[in-house]
Coordinates of C-alpha atoms in Angstrom, one line a residue:
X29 CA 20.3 13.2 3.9
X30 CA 22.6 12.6 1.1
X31 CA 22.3 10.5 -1.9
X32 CA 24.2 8.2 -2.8
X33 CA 25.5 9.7 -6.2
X34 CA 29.1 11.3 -5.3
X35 CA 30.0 12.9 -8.6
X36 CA 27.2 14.9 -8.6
X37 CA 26.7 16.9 -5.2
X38 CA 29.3 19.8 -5.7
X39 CA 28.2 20.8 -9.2
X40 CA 25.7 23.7 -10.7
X41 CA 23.3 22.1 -12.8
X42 CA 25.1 23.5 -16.2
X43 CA 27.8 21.2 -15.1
X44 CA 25.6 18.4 -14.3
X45 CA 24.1 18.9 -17.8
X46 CA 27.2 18.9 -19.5
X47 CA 28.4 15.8 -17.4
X48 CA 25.3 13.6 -18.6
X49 CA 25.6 14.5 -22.4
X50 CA 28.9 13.0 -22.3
X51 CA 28.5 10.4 -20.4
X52 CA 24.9 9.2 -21.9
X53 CA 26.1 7.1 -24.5
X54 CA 28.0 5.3 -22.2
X55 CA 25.1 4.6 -19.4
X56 CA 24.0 1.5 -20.6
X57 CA 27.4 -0.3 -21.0
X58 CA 28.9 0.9 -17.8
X59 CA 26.1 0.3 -15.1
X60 CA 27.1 1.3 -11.7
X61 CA 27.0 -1.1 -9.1
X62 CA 23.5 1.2 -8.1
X63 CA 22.2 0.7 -11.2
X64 CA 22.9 -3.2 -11.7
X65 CA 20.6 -3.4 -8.1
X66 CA 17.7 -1.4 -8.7
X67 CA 17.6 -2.8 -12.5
X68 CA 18.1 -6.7 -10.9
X69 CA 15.6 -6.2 -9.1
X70 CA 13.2 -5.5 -11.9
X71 CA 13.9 -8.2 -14.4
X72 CA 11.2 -10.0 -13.5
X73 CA 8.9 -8.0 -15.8
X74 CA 8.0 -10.5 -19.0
X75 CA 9.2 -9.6 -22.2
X76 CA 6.3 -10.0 -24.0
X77 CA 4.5 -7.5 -22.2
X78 CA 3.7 -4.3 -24.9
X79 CA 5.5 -1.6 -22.9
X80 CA 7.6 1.3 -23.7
X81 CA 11.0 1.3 -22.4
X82 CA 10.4 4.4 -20.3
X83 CA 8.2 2.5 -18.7
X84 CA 10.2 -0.5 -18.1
X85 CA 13.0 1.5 -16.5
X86 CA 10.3 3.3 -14.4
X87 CA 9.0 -0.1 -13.3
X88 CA 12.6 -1.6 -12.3
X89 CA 13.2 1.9 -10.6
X90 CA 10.2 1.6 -8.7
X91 CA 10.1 -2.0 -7.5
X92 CA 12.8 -1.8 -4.9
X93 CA 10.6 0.8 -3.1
X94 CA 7.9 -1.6 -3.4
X95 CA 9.1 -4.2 -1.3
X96 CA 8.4 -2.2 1.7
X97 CA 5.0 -3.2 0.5
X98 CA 5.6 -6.6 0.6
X99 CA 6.8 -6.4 4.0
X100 CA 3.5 -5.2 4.6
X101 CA 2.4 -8.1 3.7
X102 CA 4.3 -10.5 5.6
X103 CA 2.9 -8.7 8.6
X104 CA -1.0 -8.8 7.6
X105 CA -0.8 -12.5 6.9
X106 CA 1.5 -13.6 9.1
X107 CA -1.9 -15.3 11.6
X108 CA -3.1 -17.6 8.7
X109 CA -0.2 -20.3 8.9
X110 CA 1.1 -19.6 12.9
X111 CA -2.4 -19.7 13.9
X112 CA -2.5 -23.4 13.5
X113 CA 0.9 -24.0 14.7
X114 CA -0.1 -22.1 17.8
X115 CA -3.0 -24.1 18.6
X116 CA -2.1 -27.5 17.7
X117 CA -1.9 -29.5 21.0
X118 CA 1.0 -31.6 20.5
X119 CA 2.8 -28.3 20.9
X120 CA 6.0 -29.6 18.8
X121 CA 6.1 -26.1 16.7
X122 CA 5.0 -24.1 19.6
X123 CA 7.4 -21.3 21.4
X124 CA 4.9 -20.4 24.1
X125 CA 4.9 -24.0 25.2
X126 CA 0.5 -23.5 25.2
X127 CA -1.7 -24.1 23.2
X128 CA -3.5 -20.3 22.3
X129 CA -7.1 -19.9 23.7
X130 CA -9.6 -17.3 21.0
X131 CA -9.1 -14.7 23.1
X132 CA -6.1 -14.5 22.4
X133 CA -5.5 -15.4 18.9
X134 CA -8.3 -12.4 18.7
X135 CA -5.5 -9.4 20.4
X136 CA -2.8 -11.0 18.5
X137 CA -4.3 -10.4 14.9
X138 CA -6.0 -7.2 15.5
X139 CA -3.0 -5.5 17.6
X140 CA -1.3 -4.6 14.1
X141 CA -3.9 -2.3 14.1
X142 CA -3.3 -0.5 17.1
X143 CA 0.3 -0.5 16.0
X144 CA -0.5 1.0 12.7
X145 CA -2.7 3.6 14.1
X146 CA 0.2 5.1 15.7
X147 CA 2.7 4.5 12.5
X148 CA 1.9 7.5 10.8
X149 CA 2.0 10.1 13.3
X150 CA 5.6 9.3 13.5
X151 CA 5.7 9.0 9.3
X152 CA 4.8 12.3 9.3
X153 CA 6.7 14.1 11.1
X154 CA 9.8 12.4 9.7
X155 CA 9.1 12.1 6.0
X156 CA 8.4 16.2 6.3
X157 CA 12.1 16.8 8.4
X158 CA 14.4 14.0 7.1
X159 CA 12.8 12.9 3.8
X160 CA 10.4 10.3 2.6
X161 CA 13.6 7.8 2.2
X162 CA 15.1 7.7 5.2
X163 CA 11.3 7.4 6.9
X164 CA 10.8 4.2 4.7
X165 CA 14.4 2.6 5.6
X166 CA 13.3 3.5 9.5
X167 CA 10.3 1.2 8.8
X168 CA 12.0 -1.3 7.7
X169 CA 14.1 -1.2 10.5
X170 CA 10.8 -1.3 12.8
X171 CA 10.1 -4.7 11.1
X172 CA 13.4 -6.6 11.9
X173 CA 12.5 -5.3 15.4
X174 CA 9.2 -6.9 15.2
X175 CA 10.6 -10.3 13.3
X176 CA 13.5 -10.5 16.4
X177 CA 10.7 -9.7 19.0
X178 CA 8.7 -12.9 17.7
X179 CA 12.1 -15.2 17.0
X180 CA 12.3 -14.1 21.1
X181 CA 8.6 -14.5 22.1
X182 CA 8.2 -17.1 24.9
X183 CA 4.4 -15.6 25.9
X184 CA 1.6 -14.6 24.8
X185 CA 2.6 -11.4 25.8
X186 CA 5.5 -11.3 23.8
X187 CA 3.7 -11.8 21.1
X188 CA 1.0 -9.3 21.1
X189 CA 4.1 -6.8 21.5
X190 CA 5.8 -7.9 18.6
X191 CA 2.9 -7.5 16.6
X192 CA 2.2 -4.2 17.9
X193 CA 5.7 -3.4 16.7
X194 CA 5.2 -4.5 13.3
X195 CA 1.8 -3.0 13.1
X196 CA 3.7 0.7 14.2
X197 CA 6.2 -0.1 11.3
X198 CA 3.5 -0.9 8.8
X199 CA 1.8 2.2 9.7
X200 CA 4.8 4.0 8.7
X201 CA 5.2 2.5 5.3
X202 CA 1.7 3.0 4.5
X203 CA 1.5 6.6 4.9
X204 CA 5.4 7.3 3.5
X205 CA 5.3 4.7 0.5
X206 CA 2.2 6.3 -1.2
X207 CA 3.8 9.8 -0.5
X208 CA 7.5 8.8 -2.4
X209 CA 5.7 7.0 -5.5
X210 CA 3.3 9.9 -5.9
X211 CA 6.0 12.3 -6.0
X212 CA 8.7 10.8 -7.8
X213 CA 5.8 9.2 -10.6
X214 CA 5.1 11.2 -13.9
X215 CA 1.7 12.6 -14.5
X216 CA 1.1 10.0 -17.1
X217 CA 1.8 6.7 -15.0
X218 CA 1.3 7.7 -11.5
X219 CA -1.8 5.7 -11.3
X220 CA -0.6 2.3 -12.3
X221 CA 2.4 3.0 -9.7
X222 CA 0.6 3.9 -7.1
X223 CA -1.1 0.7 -7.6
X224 CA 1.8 -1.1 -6.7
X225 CA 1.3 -0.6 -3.1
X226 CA -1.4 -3.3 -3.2
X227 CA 0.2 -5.4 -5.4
X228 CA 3.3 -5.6 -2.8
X229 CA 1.0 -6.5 0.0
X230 CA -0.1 -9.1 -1.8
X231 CA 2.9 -10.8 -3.0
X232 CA 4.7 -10.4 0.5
X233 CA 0.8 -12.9 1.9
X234 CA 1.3 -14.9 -0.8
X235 CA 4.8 -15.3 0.3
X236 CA 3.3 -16.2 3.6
X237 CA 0.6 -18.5 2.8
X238 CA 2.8 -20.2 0.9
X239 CA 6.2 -20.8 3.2
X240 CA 4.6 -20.3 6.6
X241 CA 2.5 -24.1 6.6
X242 CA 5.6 -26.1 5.4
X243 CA 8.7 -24.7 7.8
X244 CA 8.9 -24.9 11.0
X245 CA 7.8 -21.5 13.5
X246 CA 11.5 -20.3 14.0
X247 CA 12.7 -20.8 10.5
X248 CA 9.5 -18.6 9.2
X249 CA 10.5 -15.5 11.7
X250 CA 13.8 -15.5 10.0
X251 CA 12.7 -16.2 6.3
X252 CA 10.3 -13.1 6.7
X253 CA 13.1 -11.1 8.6
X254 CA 15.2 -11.4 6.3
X255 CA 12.3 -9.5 3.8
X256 CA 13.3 -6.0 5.3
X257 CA 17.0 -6.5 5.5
X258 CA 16.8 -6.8 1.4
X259 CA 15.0 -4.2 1.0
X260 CA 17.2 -1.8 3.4
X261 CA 19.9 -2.8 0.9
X262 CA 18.0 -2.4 -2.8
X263 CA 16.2 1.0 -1.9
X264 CA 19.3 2.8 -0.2
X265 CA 20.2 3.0 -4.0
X266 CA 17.5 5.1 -5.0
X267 CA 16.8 8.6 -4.8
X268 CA 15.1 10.8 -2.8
X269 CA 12.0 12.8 -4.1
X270 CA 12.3 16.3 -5.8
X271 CA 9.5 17.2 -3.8
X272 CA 11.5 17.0 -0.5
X273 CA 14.7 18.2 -2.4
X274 CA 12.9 21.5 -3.3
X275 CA 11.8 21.8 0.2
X276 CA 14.9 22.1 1.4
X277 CA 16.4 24.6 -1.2
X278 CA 18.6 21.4 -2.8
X279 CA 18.5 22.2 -6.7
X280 CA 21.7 20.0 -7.9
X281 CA 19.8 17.1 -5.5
X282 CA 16.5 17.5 -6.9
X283 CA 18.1 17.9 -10.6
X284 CA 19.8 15.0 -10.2
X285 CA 16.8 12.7 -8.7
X286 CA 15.0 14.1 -12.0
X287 CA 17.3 12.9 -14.3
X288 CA 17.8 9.5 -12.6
X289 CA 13.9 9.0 -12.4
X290 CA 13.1 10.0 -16.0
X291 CA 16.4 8.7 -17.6
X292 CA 16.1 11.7 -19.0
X293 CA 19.5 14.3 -19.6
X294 CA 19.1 18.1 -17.6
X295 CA 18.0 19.6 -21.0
X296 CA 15.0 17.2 -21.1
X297 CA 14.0 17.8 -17.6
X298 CA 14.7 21.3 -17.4
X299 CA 10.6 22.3 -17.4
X300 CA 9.5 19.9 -14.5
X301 CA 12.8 21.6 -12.5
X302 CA 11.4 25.0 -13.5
X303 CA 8.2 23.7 -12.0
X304 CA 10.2 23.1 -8.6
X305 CA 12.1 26.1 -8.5
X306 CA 8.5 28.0 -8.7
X307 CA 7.1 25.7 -5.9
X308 CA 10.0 26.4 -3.7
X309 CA 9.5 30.3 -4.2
X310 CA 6.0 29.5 -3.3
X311 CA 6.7 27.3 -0.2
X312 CA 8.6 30.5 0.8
X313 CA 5.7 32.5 1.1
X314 CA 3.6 29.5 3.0
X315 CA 5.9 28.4 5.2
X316 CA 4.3 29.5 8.2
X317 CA 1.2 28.5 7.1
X318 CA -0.7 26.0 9.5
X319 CA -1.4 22.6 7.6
X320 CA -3.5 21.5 9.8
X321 CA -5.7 24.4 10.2
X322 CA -5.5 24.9 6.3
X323 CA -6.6 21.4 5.5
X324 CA -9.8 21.7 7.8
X325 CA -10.8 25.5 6.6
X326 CA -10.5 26.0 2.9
X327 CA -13.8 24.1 1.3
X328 CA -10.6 22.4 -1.9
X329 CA -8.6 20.7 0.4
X330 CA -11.9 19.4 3.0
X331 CA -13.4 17.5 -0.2
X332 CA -10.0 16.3 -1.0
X333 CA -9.8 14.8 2.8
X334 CA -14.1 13.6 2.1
X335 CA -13.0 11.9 -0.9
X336 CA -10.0 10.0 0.2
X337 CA -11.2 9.4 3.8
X338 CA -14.1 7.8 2.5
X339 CA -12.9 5.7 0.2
X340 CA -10.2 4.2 2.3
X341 CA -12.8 4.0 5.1
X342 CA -14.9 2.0 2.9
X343 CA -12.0 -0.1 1.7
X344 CA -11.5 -1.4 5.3
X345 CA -15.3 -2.0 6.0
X346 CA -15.5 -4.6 3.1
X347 CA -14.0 -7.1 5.2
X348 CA -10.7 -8.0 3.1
X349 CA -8.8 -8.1 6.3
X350 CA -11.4 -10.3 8.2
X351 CA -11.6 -12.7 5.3
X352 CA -8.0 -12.9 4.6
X353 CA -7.3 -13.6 8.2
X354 CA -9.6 -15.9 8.9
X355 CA -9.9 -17.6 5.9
X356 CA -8.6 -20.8 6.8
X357 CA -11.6 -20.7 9.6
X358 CA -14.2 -19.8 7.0
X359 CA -12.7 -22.8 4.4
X360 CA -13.3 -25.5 7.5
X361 CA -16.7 -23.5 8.4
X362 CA -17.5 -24.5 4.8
X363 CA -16.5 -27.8 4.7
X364 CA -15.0 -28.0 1.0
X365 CA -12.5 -30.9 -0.1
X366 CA -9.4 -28.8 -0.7
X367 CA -7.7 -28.5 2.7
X368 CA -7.6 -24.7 3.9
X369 CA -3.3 -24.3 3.0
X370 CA -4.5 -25.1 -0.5
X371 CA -7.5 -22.9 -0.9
X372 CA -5.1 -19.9 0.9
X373 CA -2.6 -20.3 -1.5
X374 CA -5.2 -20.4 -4.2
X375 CA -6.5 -16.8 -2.8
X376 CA -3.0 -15.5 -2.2
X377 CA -2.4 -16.4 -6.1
X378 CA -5.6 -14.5 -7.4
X379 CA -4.8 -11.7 -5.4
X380 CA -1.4 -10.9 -7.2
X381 CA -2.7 -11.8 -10.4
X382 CA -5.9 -9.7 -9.9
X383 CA -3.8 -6.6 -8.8
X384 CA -1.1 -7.1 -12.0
X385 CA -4.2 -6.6 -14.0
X386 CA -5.5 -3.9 -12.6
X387 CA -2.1 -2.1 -13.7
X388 CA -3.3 -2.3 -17.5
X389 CA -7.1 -0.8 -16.7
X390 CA -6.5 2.2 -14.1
X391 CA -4.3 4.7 -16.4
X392 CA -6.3 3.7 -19.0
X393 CA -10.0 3.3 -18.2
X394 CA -10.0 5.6 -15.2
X395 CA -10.6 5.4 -11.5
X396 CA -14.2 5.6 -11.3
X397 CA -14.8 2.4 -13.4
X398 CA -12.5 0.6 -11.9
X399 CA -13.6 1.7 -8.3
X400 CA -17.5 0.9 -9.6
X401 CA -16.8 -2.4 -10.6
X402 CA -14.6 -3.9 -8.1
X403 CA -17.3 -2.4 -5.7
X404 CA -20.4 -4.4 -7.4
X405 CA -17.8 -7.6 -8.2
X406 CA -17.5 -7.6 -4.2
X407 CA -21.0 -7.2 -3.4
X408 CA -22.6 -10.1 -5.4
X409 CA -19.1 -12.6 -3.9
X410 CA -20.6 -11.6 -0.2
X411 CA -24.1 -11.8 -1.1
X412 CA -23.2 -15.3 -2.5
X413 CA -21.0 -16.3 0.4
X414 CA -24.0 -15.1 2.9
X415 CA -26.1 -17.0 0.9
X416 CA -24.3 -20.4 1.1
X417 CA -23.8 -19.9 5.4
X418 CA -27.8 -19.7 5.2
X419 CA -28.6 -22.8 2.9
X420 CA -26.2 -24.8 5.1
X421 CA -27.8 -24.2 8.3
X422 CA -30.6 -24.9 6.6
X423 CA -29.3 -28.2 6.2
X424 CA -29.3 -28.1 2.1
X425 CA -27.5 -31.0 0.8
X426 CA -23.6 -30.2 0.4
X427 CA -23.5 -31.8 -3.6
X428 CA -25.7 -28.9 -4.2
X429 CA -24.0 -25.9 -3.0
X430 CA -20.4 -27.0 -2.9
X431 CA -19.7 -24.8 -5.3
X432 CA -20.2 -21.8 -4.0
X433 CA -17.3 -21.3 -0.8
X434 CA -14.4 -21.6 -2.9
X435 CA -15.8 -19.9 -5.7
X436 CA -17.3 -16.6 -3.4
X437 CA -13.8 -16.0 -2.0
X438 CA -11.8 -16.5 -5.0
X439 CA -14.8 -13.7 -6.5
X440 CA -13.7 -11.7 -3.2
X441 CA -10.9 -11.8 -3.7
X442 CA -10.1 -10.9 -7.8
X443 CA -13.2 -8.0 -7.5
X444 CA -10.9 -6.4 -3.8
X445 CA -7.6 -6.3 -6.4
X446 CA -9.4 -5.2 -9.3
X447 CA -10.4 -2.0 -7.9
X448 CA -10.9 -1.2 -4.0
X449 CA -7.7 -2.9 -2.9
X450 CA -5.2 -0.6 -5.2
X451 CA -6.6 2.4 -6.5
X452 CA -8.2 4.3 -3.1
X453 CA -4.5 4.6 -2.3
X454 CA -3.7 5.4 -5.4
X455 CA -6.2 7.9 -5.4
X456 CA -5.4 9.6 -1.9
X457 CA -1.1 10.2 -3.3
X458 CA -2.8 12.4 -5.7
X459 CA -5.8 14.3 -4.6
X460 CA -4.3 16.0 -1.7
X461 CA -2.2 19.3 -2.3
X462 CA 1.2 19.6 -1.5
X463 CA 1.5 21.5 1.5
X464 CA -1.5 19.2 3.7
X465 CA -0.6 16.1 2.2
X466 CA 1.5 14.7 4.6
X467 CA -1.5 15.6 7.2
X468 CA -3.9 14.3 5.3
X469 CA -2.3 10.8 4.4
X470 CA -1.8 10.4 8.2
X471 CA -5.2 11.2 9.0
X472 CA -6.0 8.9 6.3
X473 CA -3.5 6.0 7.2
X474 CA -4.3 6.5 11.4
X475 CA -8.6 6.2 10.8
X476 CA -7.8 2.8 8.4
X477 CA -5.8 1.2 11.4
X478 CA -9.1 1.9 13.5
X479 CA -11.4 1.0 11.0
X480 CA -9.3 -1.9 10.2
X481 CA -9.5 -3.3 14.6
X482 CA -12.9 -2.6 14.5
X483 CA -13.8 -4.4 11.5
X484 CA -12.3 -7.6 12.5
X485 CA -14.0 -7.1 16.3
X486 CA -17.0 -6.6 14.6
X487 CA -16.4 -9.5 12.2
X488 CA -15.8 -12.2 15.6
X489 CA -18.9 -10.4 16.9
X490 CA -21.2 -11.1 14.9
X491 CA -20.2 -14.4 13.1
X492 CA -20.6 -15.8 16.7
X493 CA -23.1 -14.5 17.9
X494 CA -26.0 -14.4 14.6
X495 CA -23.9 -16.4 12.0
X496 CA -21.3 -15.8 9.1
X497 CA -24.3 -14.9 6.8
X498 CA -25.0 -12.0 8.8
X499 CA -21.4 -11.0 8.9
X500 CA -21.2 -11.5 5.2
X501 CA -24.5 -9.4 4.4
X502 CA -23.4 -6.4 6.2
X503 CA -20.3 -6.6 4.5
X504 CA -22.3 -6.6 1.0
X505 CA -24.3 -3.6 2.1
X506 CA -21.3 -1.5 2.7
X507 CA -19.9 -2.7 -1.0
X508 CA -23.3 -1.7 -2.1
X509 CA -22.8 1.8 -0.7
X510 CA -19.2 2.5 -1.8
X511 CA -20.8 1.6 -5.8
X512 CA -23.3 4.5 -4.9
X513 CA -20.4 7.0 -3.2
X514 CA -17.8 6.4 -6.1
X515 CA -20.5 7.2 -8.9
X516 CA -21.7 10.7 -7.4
X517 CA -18.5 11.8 -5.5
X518 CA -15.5 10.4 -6.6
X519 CA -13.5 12.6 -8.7
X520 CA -11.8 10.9 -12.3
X521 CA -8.1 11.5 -11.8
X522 CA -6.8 9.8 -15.0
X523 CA -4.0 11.6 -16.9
X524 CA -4.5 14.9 -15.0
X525 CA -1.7 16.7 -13.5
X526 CA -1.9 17.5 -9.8
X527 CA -2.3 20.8 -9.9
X528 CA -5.3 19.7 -12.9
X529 CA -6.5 17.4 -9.8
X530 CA -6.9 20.6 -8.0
X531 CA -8.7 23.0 -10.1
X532 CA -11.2 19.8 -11.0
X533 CA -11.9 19.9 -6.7
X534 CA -12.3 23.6 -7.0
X535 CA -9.2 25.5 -6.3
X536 CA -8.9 29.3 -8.2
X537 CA -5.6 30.3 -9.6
X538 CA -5.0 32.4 -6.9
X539 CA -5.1 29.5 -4.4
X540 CA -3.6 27.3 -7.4
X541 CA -0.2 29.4 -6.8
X542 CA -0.5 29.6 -2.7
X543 CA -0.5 26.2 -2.1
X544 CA 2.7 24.8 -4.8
X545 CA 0.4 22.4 -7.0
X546 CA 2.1 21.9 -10.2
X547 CA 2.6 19.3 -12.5
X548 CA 4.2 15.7 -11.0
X549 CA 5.6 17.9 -8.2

């Protein structure tokens, strides 16, 4: 696929390197109609935020390619408001024309799961042939497919296939956005940006909770349609990874996507593209290697897959996706004062803030802490919400334990962001090396999808049939567990280079230069 920078494509890389020198000190006065998009979009970040300039550029650069995360988001909480519209029995914001039965409400929430399972197969092959760009614009695609299918549903059926759409598209983006930040991220930041795939998930619910209660059912498909379609636009401006670039024997492509990223002329980037010139020689010499075969048979590359597949396995099995889409069921369960649109928006709010904050503590204090304390933060909020389900079945008076609801989820909530909500992704764009992790992220992506159904079956299951503080409890133990797994297995990735990540799992030099882990690449 080729980028969108025309002056650049036909030109050896002295000539690129001569073209930026002169043209540097003009840049900032004479932004292309690229540049004024992609920096638009990132003016949100407040000024008086301490951060280097790099980093601000690298931020704006970045957040068009974070929308796809958002539209992640639309999708995931997407039940909480059209649940109620679905079931109210005036029907007078109702497309099927019936009022939704459990059952039913049940297939249409945990389809996106089914959908997503079979996202990343597709992801991968794609993002490997025809780039990680063009996979993510294809997704977004998906999900004005999804958005029209539900503007069109007149069924139940309808419905549930509209969902399984989106769920296929979010699949995609989960397994292709980690993959592009990863790659096009410096050594130094790439853990605070691959953060932001959580923190886009959690803007695009908040939009939801937010929008969905107060507009009607056909002007919400459209508002969250129109979520993609912006996105299609911002990101066609940015570049594709060096990593594919290399791949495909594109030097002036790749030189140019370095400069862009770093801001940076071709003198300054002139190692890290001597780093990709030695990773396509060795790509040469593996390209008929079996990636498959390779990530199941050499011992560096199985713990790599144990690490990730764990964590993100654990991540589902806290029960952020059962809480968050039921949570306006739990809030009337729990019989508080604020109505449930309130106390949602009040969760979607801490969730943004939560994951903002965890941007300042991952490249900083590491992984692991951060990991271990959103994993004990999350076990005393379940414990507590078990607690309260118990000591109001036991008919405790409400004055006493009031409290506890609002505060337990909001806990939830700010402990999931902090830690277990960002950084396992974060985690998995990095540990893998080059030349298994696209099979490795889909293996990862495909088992959360399944993990993810089965989790909110379970969740229905047993709240119904032995109470939430059952549900709850379970949950806690798992959180409990995942403290004990990040403290003896998990591997601190902070400020190491990929191929450092590597020899840290185990891999000799030898196997260093076979498999193309250097540096950022």
């Amino acid at each position: 696929m080729r980028l969108p920078f025309a002056g650049f494509d036909d030109i050896e890389t002295e000539e690129i390197a001569a073209v930026h020198c002169s043209s540097s000190k003009m840049h900032r006065s004479r932004a292309t109609f690229r540049e004024f998009l992609v920096a638009g979009v990132g003016e949100f970040i407040p000024s008086f935020i301490p951060m280097p300039c790099y980093l601000q550029n690298l931020i704006r650069k970045y957040v068009s390619a974070t929308i796809s995360a958002v539209i992640m988001g639309l999708a995931l909480g997407w039940p909480s408001p059209m649940f109620r519209k679905l079931t109210e029995h005036s029907l007078s914001d109702n497309p099927i024309g019936q009022v939704i039965v459990e059952s039913e409400q049940s297939w249409i929430n945990s389809v996106l799961a089914i959908g997503g399972f079979f996202g990343p197969f597709a992801a991968g092959f794609l993002a490997d042939r025809h780039g990680r760009k063009l996979t993510l614009m294809l997704s977004a695609l998906v999900h004005v497919a999804g958005w029209v299918m539900l503007l069109q549903a007149a069924s139940v059926a309808l419905m549930i296939g509209a969902r399984f759409v989106l769920g296929f598209g979010s699949g995609c983006i989960l397994v292709t956005l980690p993959m592009y930040v990863g790659e096009i991220a410096s050594d130094q930041y790439r853990g605070m940006l691959g953060s932001f795939l959580q923190i886009g998930q959690t803007i695009g619910i908040l939009y939801v909770y937010c929008i969905g209660p107060y507009v009607g059912y056909y002007a919400f498909q459209w508002i969250c349609c129109a979520v993609p379609i912006l996105f299609m636009i911002f990101f066609g401006y940015m570049p594709e990874t060096p990593h594919y670039f290399v791949s495909k024997g594109l030097y002036q492509q790749a030189t140019v996507s370095l400069m862009y990223l770093r801001d940076a002329s071709a003198d300054e980037i002139q190692p890290e593209l001597q780093a990709v010139k030695q990773f396509l020689q060795r790509e040469e010499q593996q390209k008929n290697s079996n990636a498959v075969k390779k990530l199941f048979t050499e011992a560096v590359n199985l713990k790599a897959l144990a690490i990730s597949f764990s964590l993100i396995s654990l991540q589902q099995w806290t029960g952020i996706d059962c809480i968050l889409s039921n949570s306006e069921l739990i809030f009337d369960k729990a019989q508080i004062s604020l109505s449930a649109d309130v106390s949602t928006i009040i969760m979607g709010t801490i969730q943004v803030a939560c994951c903002c904050v965890t941007l300042m503590f991952v490249d900083r204090v590491g992984r692991k802490p951060v990991l271990m304390s959103s994993a004990l933060g999350l076990t005393v909020a379940l414990t507590l919400l078990g607690f309260y389900f118990l000591m109001q079945n036991m008919d405790v008076e409400q004055q006493y334990i009031s409290w506890i609801p609002l505060t337990g989820m909001v806990g939830f909530i700010a402990a999931f962001n902090f830690g277990f909500g960002p950084v396992p992704w974060a985690i998995a764009a990095e540990i893998f090396a080059h030349d298994v992790k696209a099979i490795g992220n889909t293996i990862n992506v495909s088992v959360s999808w399944i993990l993810d159904f089965l989790a909110l079956r379970f969740f229905l299951l047993i709240s119904e049939s032995f109470g939430y503080q059952w549900a709850f409890w379970i949950f806690a133990i798992i959180c409990a567990l995942a403290f004990l797994f990040t403290m003896f297995f998990v591997l601190e990735t902070k400020g190491l280079s990929l191929q450092e990540i590597q020899k840290r799992l185990g891999r000799k030099p030898e196997q260093d230069e076979s498999n193309g882990t250097q540096g950022s690449l």
